CSV table of C-alpha atoms in Angstrom, one decimal:
chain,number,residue,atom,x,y,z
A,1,UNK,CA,128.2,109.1,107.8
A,2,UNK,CA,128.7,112.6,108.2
A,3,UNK,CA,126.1,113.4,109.9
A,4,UNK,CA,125.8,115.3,113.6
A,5,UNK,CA,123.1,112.9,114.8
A,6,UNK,CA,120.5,110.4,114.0
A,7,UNK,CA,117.5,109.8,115.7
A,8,UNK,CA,115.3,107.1,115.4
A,9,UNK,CA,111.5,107.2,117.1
A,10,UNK,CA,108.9,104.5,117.0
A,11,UNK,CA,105.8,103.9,119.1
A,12,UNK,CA,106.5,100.8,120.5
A,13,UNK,CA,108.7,100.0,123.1
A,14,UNK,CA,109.1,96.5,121.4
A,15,UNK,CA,110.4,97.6,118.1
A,16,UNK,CA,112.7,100.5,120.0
A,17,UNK,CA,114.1,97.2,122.0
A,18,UNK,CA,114.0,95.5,118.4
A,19,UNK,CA,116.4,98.4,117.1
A,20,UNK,CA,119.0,98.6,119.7
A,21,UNK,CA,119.6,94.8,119.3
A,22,UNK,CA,120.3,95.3,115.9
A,23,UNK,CA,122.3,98.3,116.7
A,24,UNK,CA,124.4,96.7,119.3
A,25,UNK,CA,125.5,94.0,116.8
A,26,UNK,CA,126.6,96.8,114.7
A,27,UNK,CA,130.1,98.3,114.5
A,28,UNK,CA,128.8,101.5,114.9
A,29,UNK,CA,126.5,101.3,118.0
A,30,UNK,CA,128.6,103.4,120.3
A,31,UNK,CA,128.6,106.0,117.9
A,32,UNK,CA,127.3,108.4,120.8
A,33,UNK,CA,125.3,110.6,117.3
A,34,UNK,CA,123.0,107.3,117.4
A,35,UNK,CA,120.0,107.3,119.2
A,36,UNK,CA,116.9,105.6,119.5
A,37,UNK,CA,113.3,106.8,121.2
A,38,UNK,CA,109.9,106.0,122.7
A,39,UNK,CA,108.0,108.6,121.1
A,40,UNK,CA,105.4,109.8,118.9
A,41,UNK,CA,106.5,110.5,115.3
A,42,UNK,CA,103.2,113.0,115.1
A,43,UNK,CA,105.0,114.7,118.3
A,44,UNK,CA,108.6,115.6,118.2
A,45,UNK,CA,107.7,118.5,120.9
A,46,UNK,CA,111.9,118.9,121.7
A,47,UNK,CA,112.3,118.8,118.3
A,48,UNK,CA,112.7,122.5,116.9
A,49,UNK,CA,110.7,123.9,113.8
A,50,UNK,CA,113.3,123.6,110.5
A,51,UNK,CA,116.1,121.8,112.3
A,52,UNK,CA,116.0,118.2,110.6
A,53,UNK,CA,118.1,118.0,107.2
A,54,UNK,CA,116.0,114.4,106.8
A,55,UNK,CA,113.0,112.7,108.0
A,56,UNK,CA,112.8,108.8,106.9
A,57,UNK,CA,109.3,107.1,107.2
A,58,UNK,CA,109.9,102.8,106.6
A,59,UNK,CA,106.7,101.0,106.6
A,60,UNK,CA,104.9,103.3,108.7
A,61,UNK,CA,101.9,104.7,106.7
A,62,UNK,CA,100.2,101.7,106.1
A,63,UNK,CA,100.1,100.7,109.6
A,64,UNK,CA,97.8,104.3,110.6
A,65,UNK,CA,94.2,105.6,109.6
A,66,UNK,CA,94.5,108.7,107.6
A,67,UNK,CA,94.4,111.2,110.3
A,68,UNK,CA,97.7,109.5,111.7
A,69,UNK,CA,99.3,109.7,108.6
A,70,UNK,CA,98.2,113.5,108.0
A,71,UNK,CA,99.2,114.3,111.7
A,72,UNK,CA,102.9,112.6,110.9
A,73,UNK,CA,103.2,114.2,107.6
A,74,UNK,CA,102.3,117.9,109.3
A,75,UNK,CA,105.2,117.0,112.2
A,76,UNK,CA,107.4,116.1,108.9
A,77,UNK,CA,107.2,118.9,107.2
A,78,UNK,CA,107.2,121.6,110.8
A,79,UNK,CA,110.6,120.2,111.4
A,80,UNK,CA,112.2,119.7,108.0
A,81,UNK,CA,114.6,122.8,107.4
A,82,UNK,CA,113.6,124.5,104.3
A,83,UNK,CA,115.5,122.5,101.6
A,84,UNK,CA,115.4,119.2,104.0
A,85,UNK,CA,113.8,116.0,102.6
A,86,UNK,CA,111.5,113.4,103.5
A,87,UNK,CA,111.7,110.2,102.1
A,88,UNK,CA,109.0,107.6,102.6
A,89,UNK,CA,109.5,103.9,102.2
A,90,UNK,CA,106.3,102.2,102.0
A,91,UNK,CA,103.6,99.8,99.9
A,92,UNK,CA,102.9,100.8,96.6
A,93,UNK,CA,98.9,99.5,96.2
A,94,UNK,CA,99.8,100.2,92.3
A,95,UNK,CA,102.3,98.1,91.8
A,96,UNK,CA,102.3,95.0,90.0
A,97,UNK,CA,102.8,92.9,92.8
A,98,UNK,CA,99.8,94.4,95.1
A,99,UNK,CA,97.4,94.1,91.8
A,100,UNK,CA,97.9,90.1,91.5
A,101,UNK,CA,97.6,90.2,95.7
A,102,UNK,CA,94.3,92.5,95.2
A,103,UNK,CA,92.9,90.1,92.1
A,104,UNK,CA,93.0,86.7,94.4
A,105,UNK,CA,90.6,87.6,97.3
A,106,UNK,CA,92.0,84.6,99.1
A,107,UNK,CA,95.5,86.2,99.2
A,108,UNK,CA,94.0,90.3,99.7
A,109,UNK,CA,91.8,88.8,102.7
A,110,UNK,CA,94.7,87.0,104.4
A,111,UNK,CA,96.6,90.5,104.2
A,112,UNK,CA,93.7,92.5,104.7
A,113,UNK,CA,93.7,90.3,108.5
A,114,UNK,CA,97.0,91.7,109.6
A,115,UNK,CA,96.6,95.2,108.2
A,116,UNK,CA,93.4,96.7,110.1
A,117,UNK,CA,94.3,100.4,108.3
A,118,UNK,CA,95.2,98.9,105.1
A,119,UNK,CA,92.2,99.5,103.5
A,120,UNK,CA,92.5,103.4,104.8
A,121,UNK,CA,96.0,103.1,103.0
A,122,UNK,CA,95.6,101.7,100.0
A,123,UNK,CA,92.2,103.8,99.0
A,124,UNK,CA,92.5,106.7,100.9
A,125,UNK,CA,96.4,107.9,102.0
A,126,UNK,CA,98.4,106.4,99.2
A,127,UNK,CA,96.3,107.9,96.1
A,128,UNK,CA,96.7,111.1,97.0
A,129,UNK,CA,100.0,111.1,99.0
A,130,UNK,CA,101.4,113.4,96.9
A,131,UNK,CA,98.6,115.9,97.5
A,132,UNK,CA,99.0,115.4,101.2
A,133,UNK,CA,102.2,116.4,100.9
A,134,UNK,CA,102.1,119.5,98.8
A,135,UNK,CA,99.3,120.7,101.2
A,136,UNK,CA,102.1,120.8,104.4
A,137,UNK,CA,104.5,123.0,101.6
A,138,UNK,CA,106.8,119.3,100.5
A,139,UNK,CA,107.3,119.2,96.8
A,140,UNK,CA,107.5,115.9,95.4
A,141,UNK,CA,111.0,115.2,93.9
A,142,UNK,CA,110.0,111.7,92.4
A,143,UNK,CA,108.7,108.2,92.7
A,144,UNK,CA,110.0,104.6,92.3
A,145,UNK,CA,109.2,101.2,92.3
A,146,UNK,CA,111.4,99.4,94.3
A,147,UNK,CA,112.6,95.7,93.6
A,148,UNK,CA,110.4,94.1,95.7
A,149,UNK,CA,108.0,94.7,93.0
A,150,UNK,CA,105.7,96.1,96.1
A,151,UNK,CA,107.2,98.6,97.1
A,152,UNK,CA,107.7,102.6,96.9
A,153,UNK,CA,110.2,105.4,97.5
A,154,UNK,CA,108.9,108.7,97.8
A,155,UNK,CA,111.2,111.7,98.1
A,156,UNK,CA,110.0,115.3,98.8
A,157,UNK,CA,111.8,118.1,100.0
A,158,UNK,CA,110.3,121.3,102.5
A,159,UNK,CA,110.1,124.0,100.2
């Protein structure tokens, strides 16, 4: 609540539309610190280096091929001040949930069908997320499962 601004970015024009429909039936959506953008997450060019106290990733990682990822997690980290955070909200392929989806081939293929990078994501990005980060200077603070019994929270923080 206290903070000087909040911007939100996404690729699509459709989910930016998606977000300032939910906005407007929000209280808060003349709150002139509230702003949603087209733009490229990998490319916040007017963005200046160590001038974001938090960057907040929500079901994004899964959605990209490793490169993507690795290009969004550099841009992260460039504009994080030193001390700022990242926090990731995203499928956690060793949860309990995603190991009964992964043991019924039925139920991994029909997910597979929607996800075309999951398999990048699930064998490639998540396992060594936490390597990606500490290789762009973010120290892991911790991990957790969230309720969904799917799900992850990953916070780091720019050193």
């Amino acid at each position: 609540p206290g903070a000087p601004s909040c911007v939100g970015v996404d690729l699509s024009p459709h989910m930016v539309a998606v977000g300032r429909a939910l906005l407007d039936r929000e209280e808060g959506a003349s709150d002139p610190r509230l702003k949603l953008a087209l733009g490229d997450a990998a490319r916040l060019g007017d963005v200046p280096d160590g001038s974001v106290d938090l960057v907040s990733l929500c079901l994004v990682l899964h959605e990209l091929p490793g490169s993507a990822t690795d290009d969004i997690l550099s841009e992260a980290a460039r504009a994080l001040k030193p001390g700022g955070h990242l926090a990731i909200f995203e499928m956690d392929p060793a949860s309990p949930g995603f190991l009964r989806a992964r043991s019924n081939p039925w139920v991994f293929a029909a997910l597979r069908s929607t996800e075309p990078y999951l398999d990048d994501y699930f064998w490639d990005v998540a396992p060594l997320l936490r390597c990606r980060l500490q290789e762009r200077g973010l120290e892991v603070l911790g991990k957790r499962l969230i309720e969904s019994n799917k799900h992850q929270v990953v916070v780091a923080r720019r050193v």
